[in-house]
Coordinates of C-alpha atoms and ligand atoms in Angstrom, one line a residue:
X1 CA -51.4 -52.8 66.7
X2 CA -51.3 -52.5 70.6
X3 CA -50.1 -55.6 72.2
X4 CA -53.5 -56.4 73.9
X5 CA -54.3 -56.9 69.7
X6 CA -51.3 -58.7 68.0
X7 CA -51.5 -60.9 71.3
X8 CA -52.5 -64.8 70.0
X9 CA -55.4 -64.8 72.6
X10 CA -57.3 -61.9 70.6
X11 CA -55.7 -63.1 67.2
X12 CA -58.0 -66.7 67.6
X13 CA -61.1 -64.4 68.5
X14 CA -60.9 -62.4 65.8
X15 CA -60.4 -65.2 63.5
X16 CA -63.5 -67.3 65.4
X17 CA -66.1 -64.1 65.8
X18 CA -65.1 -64.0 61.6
X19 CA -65.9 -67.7 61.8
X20 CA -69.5 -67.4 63.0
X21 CA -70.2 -63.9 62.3
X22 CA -73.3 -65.4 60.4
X23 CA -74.7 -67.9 63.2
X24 CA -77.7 -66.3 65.3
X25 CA -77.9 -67.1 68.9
X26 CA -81.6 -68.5 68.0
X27 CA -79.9 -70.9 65.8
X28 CA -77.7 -72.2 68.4
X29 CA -80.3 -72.9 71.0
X30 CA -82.5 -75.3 68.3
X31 CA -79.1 -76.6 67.8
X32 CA -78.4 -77.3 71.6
X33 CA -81.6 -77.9 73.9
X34 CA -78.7 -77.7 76.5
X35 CA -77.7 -74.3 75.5
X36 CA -79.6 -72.6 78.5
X37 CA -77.9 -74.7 81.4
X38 CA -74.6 -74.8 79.9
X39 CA -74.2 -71.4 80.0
X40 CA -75.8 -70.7 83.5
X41 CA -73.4 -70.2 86.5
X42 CA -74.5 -69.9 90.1
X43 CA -72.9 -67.5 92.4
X44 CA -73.2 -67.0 95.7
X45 CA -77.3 -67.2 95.4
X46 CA -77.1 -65.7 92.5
X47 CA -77.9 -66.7 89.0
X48 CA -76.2 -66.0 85.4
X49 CA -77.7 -67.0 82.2
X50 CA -75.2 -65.8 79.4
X51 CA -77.3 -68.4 76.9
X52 CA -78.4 -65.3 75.2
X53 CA -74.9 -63.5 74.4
X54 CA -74.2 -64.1 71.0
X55 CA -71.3 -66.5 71.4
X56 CA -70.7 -70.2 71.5
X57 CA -68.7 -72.6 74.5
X58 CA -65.4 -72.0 72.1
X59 CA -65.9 -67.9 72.1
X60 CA -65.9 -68.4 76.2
X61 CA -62.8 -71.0 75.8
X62 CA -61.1 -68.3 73.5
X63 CA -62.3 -65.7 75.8
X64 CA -61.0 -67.5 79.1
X65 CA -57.2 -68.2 77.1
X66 CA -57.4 -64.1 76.8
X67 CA -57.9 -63.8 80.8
X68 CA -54.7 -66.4 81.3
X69 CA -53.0 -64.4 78.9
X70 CA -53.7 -61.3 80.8
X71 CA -53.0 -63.0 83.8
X72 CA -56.6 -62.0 85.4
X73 CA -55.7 -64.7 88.0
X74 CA -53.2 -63.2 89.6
X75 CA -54.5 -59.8 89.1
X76 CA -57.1 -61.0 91.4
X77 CA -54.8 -61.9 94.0
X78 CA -53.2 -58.4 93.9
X79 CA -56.3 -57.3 94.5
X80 CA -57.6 -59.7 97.6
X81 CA -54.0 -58.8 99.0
X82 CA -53.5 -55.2 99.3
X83 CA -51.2 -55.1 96.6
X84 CA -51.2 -51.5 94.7
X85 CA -53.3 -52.2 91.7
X86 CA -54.2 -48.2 91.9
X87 CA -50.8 -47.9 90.4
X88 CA -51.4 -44.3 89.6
X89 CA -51.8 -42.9 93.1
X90 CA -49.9 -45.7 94.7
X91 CA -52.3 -48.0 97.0
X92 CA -54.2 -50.8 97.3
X93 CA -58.0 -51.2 96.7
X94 CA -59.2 -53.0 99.5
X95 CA -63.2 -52.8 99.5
X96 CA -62.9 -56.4 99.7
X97 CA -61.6 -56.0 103.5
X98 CA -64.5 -54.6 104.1
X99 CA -66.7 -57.2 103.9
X100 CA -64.1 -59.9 104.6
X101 CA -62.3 -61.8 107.2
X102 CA -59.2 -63.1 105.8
X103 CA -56.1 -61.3 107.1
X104 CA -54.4 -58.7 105.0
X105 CA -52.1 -55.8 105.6
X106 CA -52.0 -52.5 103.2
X107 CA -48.9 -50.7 104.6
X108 CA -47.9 -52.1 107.0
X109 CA -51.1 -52.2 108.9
X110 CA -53.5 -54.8 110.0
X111 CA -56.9 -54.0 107.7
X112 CA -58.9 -56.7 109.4
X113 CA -58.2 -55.3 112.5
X114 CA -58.8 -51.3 111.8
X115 CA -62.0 -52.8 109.6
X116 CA -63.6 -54.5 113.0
X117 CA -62.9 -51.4 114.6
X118 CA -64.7 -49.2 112.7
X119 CA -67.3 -51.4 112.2
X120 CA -68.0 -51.6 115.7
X121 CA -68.1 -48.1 115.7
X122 CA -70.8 -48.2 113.1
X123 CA -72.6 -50.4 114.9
X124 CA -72.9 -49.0 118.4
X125 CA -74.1 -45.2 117.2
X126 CA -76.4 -47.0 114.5
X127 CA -77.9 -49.3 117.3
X128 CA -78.0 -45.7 119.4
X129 CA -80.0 -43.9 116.6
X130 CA -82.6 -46.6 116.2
X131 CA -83.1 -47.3 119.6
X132 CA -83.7 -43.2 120.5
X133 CA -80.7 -43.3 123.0
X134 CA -78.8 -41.3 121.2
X135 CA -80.5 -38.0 121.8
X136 CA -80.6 -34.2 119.4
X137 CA -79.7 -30.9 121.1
X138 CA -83.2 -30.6 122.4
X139 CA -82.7 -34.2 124.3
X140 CA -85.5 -35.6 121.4
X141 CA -84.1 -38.6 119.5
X142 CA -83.5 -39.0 115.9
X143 CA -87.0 -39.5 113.6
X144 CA -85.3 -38.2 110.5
X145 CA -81.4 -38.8 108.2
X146 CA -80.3 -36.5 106.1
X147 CA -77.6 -38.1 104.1
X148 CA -75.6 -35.6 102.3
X149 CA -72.9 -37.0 99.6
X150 CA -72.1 -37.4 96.1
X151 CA -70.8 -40.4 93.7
X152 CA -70.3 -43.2 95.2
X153 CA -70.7 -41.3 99.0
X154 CA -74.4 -41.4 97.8
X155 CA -75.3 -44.1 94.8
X156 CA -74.6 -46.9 96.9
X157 CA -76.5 -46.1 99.8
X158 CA -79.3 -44.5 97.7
X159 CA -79.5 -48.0 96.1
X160 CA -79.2 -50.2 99.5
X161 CA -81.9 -48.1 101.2
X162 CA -84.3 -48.1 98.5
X163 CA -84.0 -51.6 97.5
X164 CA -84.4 -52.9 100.9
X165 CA -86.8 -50.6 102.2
X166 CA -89.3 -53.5 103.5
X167 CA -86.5 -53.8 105.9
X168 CA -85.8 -50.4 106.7
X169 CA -87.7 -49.8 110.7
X170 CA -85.3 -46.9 111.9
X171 CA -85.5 -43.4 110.8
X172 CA -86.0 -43.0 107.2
X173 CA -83.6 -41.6 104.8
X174 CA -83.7 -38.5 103.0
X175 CA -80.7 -38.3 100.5
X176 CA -79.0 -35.1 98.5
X177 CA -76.4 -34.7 96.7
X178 CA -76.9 -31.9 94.0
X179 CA -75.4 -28.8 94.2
X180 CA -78.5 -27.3 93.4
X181 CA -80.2 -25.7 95.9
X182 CA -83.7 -27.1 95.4
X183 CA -82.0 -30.2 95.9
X184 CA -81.4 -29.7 99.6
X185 CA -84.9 -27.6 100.1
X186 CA -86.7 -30.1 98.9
X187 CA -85.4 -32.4 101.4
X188 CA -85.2 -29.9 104.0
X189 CA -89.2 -29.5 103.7
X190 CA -90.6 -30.9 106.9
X191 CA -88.0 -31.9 108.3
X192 CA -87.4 -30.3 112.5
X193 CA -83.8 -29.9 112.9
X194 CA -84.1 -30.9 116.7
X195 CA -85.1 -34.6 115.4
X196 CA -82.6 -34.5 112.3
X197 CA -79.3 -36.4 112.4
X198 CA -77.0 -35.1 109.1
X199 CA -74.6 -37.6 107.6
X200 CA -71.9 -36.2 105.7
X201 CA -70.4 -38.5 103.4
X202 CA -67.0 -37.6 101.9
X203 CA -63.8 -39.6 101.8
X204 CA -62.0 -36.0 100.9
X205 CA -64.4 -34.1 102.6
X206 CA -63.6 -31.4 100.0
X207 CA -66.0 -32.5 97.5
X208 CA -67.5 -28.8 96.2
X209 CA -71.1 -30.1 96.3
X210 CA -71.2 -31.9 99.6
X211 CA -69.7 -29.6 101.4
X212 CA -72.2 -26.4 100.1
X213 CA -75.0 -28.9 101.4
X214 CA -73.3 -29.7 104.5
X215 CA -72.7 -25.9 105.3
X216 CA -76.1 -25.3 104.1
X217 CA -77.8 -28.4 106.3
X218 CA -75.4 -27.0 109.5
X219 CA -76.6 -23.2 109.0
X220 CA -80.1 -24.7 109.6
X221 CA -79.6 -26.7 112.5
X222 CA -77.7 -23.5 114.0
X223 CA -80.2 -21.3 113.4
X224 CA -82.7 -23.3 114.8
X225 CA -80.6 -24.7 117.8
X226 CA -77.4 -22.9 118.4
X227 CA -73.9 -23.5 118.0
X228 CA -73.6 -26.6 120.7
X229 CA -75.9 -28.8 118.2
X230 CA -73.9 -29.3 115.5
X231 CA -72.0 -32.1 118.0
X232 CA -75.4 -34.1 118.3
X233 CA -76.8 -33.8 114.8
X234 CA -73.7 -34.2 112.4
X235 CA -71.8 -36.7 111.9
X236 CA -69.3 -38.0 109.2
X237 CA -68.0 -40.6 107.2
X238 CA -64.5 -39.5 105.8
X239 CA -61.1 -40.6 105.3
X240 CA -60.4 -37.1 105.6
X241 CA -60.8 -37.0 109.4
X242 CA -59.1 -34.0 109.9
X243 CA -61.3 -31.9 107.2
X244 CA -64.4 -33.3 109.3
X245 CA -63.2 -31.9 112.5
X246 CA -62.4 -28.7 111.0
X247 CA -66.2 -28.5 109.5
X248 CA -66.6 -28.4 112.8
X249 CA -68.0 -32.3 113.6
X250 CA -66.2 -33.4 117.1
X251 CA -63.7 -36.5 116.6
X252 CA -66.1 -38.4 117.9
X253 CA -68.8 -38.0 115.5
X254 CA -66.3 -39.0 112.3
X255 CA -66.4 -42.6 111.3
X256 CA -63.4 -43.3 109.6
X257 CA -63.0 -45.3 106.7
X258 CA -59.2 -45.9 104.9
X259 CA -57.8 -44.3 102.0
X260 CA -57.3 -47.7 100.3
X261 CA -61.3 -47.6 100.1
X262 CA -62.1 -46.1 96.7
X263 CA -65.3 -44.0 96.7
X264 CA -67.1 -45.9 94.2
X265 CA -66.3 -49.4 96.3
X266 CA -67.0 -47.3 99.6
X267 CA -70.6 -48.3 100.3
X268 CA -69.6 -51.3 102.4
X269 CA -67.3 -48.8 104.7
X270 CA -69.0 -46.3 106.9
X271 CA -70.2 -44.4 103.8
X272 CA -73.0 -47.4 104.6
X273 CA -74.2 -45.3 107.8
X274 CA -77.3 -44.7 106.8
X275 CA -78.2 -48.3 105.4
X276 CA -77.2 -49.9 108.8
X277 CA -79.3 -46.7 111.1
X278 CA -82.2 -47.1 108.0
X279 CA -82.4 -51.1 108.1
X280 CA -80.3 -52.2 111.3
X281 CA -76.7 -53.3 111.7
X282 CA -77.4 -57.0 111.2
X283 CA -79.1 -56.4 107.7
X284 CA -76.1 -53.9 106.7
X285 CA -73.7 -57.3 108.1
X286 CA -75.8 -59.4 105.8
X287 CA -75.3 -57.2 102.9
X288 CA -71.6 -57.4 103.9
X289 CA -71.8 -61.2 103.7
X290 CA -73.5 -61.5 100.4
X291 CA -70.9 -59.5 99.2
X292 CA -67.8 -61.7 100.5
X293 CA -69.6 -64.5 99.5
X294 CA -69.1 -63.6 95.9
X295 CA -65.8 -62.0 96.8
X296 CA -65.0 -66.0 97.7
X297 CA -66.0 -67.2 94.2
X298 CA -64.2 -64.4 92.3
X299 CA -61.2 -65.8 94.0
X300 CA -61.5 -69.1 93.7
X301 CA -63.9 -70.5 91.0
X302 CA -62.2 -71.8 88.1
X303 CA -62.1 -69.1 85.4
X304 CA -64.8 -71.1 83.6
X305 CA -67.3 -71.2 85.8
X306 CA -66.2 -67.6 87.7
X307 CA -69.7 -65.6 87.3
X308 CA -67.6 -61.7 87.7
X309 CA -65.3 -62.7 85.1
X310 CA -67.4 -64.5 82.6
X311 CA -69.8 -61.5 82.8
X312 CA -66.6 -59.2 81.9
X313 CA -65.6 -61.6 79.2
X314 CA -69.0 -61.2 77.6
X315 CA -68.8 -57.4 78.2
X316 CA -65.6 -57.5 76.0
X317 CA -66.8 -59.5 73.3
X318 CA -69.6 -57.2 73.2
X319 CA -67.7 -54.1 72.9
X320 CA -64.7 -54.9 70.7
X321 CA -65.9 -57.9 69.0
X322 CA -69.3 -57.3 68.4
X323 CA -69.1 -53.4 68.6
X324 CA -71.9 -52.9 71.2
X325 CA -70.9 -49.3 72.1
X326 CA -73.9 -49.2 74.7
X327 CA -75.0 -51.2 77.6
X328 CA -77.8 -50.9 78.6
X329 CA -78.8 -52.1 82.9
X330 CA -82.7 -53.3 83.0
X331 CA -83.8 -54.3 86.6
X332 CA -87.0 -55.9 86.5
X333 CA -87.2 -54.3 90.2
X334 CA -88.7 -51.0 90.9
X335 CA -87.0 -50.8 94.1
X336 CA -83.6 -51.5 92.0
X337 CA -84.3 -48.0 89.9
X338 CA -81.4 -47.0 91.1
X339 CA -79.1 -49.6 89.7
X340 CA -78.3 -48.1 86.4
X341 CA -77.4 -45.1 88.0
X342 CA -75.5 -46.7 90.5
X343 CA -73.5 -48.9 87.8
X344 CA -72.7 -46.2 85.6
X345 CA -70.6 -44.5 88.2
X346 CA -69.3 -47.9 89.1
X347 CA -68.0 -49.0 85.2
X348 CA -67.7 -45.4 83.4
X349 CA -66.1 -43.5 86.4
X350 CA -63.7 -47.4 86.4
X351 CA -63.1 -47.9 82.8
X352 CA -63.8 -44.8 80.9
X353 CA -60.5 -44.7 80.1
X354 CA -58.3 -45.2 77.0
X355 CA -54.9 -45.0 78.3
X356 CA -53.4 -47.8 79.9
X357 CA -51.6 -48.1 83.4
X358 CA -48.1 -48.4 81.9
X359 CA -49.5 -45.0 79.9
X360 CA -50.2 -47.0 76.4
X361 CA -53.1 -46.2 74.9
X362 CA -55.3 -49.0 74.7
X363 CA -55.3 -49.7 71.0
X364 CA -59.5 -50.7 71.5
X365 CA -62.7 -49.2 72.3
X366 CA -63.3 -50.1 76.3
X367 CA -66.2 -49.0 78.6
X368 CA -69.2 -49.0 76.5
X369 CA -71.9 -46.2 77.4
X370 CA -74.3 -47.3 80.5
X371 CA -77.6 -46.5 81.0
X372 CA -81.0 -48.0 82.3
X373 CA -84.4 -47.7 83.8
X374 CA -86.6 -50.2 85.9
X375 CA -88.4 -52.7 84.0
X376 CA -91.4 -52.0 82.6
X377 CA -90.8 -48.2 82.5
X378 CA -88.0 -48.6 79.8
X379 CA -90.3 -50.9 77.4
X380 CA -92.4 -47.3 77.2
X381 CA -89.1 -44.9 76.5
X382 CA -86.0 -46.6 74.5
X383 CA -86.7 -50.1 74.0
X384 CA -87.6 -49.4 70.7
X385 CA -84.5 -48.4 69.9
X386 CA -83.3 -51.3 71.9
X387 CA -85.0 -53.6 68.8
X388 CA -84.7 -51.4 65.8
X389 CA -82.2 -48.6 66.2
X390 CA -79.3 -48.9 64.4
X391 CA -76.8 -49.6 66.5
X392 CA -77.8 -51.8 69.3
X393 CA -77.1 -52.4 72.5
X394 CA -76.2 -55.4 74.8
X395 CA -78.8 -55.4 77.7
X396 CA -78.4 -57.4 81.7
X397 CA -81.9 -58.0 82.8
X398 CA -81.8 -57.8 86.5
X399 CA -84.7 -60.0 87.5
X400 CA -86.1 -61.3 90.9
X401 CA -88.1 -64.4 91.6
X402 CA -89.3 -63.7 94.9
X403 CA -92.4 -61.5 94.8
X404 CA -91.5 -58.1 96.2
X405 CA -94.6 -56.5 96.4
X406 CA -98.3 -57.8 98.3
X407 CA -99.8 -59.4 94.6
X408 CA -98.0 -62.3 93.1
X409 CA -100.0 -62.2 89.6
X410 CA -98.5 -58.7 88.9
X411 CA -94.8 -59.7 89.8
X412 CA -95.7 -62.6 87.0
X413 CA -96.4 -59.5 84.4
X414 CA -93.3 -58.0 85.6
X415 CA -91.3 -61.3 85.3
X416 CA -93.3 -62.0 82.0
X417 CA -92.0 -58.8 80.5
X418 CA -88.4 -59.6 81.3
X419 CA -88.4 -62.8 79.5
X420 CA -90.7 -61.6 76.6
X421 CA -88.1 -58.6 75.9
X422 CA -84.8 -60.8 76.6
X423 CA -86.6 -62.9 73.6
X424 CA -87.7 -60.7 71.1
X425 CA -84.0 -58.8 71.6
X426 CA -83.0 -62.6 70.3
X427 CA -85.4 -63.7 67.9
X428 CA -86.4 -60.4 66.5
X429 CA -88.9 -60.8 63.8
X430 CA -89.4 -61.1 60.3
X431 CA -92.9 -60.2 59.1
X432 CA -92.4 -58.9 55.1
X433 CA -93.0 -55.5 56.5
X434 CA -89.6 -53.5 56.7
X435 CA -91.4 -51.5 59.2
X436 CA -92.2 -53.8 61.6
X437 CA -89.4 -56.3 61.0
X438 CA -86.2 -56.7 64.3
X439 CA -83.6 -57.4 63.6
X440 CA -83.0 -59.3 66.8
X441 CA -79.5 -61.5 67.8
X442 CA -79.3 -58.2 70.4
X443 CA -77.3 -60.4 72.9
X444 CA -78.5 -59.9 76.7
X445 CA -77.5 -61.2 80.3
X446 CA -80.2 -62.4 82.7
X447 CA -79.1 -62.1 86.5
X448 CA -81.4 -64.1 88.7
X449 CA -81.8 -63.0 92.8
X450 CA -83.5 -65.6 94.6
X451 CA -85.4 -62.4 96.6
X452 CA -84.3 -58.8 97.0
X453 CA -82.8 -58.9 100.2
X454 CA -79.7 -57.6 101.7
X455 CA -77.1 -60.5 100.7
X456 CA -78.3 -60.6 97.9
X457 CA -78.1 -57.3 96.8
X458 CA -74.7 -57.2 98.5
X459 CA -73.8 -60.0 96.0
X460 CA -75.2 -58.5 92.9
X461 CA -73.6 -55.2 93.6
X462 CA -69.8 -57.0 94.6
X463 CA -70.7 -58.9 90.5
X464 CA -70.5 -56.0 89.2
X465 CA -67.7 -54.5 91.1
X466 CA -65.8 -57.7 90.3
X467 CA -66.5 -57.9 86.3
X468 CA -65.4 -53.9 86.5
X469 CA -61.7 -55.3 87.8
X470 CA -61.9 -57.9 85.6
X471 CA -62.1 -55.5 82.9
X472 CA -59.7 -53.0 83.9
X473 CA -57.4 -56.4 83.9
X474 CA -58.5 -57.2 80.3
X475 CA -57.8 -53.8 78.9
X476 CA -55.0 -53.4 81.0
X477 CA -56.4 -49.9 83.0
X478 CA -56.5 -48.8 86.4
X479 CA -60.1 -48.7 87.7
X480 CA -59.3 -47.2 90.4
X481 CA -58.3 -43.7 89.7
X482 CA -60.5 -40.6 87.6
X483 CA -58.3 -38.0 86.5
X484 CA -60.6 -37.1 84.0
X485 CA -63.4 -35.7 86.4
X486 CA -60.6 -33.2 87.6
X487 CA -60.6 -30.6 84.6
X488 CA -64.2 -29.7 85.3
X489 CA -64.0 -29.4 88.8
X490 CA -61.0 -27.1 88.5
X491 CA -62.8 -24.9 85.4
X492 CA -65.9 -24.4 87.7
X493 CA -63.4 -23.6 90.6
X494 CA -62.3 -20.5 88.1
X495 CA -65.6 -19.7 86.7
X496 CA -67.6 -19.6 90.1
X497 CA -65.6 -16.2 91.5
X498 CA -66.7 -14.3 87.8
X499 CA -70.2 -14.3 89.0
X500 CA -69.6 -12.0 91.4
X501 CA -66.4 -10.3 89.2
X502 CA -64.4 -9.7 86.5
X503 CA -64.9 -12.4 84.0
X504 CA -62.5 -11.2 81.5
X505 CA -59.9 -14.2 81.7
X506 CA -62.8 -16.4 81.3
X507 CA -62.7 -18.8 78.4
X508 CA -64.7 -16.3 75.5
X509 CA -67.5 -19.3 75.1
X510 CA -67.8 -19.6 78.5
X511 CA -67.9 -15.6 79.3
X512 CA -70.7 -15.7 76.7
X513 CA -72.9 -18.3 77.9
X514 CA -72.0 -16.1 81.7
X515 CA -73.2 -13.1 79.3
X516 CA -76.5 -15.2 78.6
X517 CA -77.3 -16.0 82.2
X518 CA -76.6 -12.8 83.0
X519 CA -78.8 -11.5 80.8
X520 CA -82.2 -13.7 81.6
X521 CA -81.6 -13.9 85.1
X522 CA -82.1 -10.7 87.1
X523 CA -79.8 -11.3 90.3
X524 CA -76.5 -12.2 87.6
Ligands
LIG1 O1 -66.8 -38.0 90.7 C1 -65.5 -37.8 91.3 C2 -65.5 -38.4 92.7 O2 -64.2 -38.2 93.2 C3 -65.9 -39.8 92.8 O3 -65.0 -40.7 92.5 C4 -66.4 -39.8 94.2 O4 -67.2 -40.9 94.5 C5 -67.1 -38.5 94.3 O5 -66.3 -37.6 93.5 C6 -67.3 -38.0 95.7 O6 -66.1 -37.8 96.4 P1 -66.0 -37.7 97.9 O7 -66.5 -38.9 98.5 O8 -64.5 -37.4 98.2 O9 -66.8 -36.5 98.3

């Protein structure tokens, strides 16, 4: 038994989730009419109806005596103050400097101050692009972003741009991030390098994938403009600065951000280039601010009423109480399509981890699987195995009450369709017919934005960033590392050379599948 087990915190919820293992959550609302509102919380504009997890007020109390115990409190204040809670490589996580103003050094150094200074930064060449004085090789101004990335150098822009396009007035955004080639061509097509600014977005800037598309992207402008352009249409967003100068982008063009920025927290640094040239710095700022709002309440609120961690105290019951191994991210939103994408690099890159910090295994299952698709589009794919597979899932509905297209009765069918599903994953039904009978008591979140707009957004994203810590505190993990994406990279580092050579110290499975590829494609 890990300590995180024999500790009396999860002792009384094991003993309690025994206790009313055979109470439905439909039972409990016609016992309580107040159910709903007593387990809403507001924060920071944003709503949080937890009435349909399947737990009562004393599973919360139980479940906010395990965050004391775990000491999630101060945990938090680590975070908010540069302490090293990336214990593995030795640094703060600052992401909350970012989009704050409260003083706090990592090293040594002033963060507000280098923040404001990149920011500014940020601001004046955005402000340039948009307003056409900052000028291509052929003296033409920008009409066209090509914002090259990968992981979170590319899901949290994607996500900010698309969600707030209604807002976006300056050139639009094209984004890649595959390594395959189609990828870039596709993005590529139409596109006149004399009016095409490239954004490279890498804290390493030696990220395999980004840097064959930024080579690739560069080769193009060259080829069409020379040498000298690659100054006026690339620029960077790196911690690396060095690696960005010796791509061959002048110091000038490299907005910095600092290593203590992890690159799945990173899209409120200057990985958020293209969101402030695509919408306009004081949208980006207000996508900062909704952020810092929540930031604020994550800090302060009373554990009770604390929106991130309630939502990571549900996720936990979920997972090693109620054994939800999947979670699944349903954004009533099409512009939000890319949430679930977005999140599953944000919690499975975070917590897919079994091993603690102090190098303990865990002892419990942790990050549950995450996947998801805009609302309706998933009624038509998986929700049936939503309400009758065999193993379940615990689903957020990401819904928005503001209408965010031109026809107000079809954002009713949309909302309709998020509060019919959230429903029948509760009620489930019993018709006589094994066939058609739920099972429901599915337990689900619903987060409420007022309208899809930037600090709102900001806010929704920073929830999630904040339950993730919260998690990571529960389970007793570092979010803020991924070791385990390393073995692949390296493997492909080895395998990539045998295409054009000797492949006998491949691995024999993978020299075979070579053999394959070889075999059905001619230039192999
Ligand atoms: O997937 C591994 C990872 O290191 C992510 O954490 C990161 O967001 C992504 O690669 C891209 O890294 P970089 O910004 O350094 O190119």
């Amino acid at each position: 038994m890990s300590t995180l087990t024999s500790s009396p915190a999860w002792q009384a919820l094991e003993a309690h989730r025994d206790a009313i293992a055979a109470t439905r959550v439909d039972s409990l609302f016609a016992q309580d009419p107040g159910r709903g509102p007593a387990l809403t919380v507001a924060c920071a504009g944003l709503t949080v109806d937890l009435s349909k997890q399947r737990l009562t007020g004393e599973t919360l109390r139980l479940l906010v005596a395990l965050a004391r115990e775990r000491d999630v409190p101060g945990a938090v204040e680590r975070l908010f103050t540069g302490q090293p809670v990336n214990n593995t490589e030795g640094r703060a996580a600052l992401h909350t400097a970012l989009r704050g103003d409260e003083r706090v050094t990592a090293g040594g150094e002033d963060v507000l101050a280098h923040v404001q200074r990149c920011r500014e930064r940020m601001r004046s060449f955005a402000t340039a692009v948009r307003d056409g004085s900052w000028k291509g090789a052929t003296g033409q101004p920008v009409r066209h972003v090509l914002a090259l990335g990968i992981g979170g150098s590319y899901l949290g822009p994607k996500l900010a741009v698309e969600a707030l396009a209604p807002l976006a007035d300056g050139p639009p955004v094209r984004f890649v991030a595959n390594v395959d080639p189609a990828a870039l061509d596709d993005a590529l097509a139409g596109l006149d390098p004399a009016t095409t600014l490239v954004v490279v977005a890498s804290k390493t800037f030696t990220t395999q994938e980004t840097l064959a598309n930024a080579l690739a992207a560069r080769d193009w402008i060259v080829a069409a403009l020379g040498e000298e352009a690659v100054a006026r249409h690339f620029v960077a967003a790196t911690a690396r600065a060095g690696e960005a100068e010796r791509f061959g982008i002048p110091a000038c063009n490299v907005f910095p951000f600092a290593d203590w920025v992890g690159g799945r927290f990173s899209v409120w640094s200057s990985v958020g280039l293209p969101v402030a040239i695509a919408l306009g710095m004081p949208a980006f700022e207000r996508f900062l601010a909704g952020a810092h709002a929540v930031d604020l309440e994550f800090r302060s609120a009373p554990p009770e009423r604390n929106a991130p961690l309630l939502v990571a105290l549900a996720g936990l019951w979920n997972r090693d109480f109620l054994g939800l191994a999947v979670h699944a991210v349903l954004p009533y939103a099409q512009r939000l399509s890319s949430l679930p994408g977005y999140l599953q690099q944000l919690e499975m890159e975070s917590l897919g981890k079994a091993v603690a910090a102090d190098g303990a295994a865990v002892g419990v299952p942790t990050c549950p699987a995450l996947f998801g698709e805009a609302g309706t589009l998933g009624q038509h794919a998986f929700y049936q195995w939503l309400h009758q597979g065999a193993d379940g899932a615990a689903c957020d509905f990401v819904v928005v009450a503001r209408a965010m297209g031109s026809r107000e009765a079809a954002h009713e069918a949309l909302l309709a369709n998020a509060l019919a599903q959230s429903e029948a994953l509760m009620t489930g039904r019993s018709t006589g017919d094994p066939h058609r009978d739920c099972p429901g008591d599915r337990p689900s979140t619903t987060i409420v934005l007022p309208a899809l707009e930037p600090a709102a957004l900001g806010a929704l994203v920073a929830l999630y960033e904040h339950k993730v810590y919260a998690q990571a505190v529960l389970w007793g993990l570092n979010a803020f590392d991924q070791f385990g994406v390393e073995l692949g990279k390296a493997i492909a580092g080895r395998i990539l050379p045998a295409f054009a050579g000797d492949d006998a110290a491949l691995h024999p499975a993978t020299r075979h599948l070579l053999g394959l590829l070889r075999r059905a494609g001619p230039s192999r």
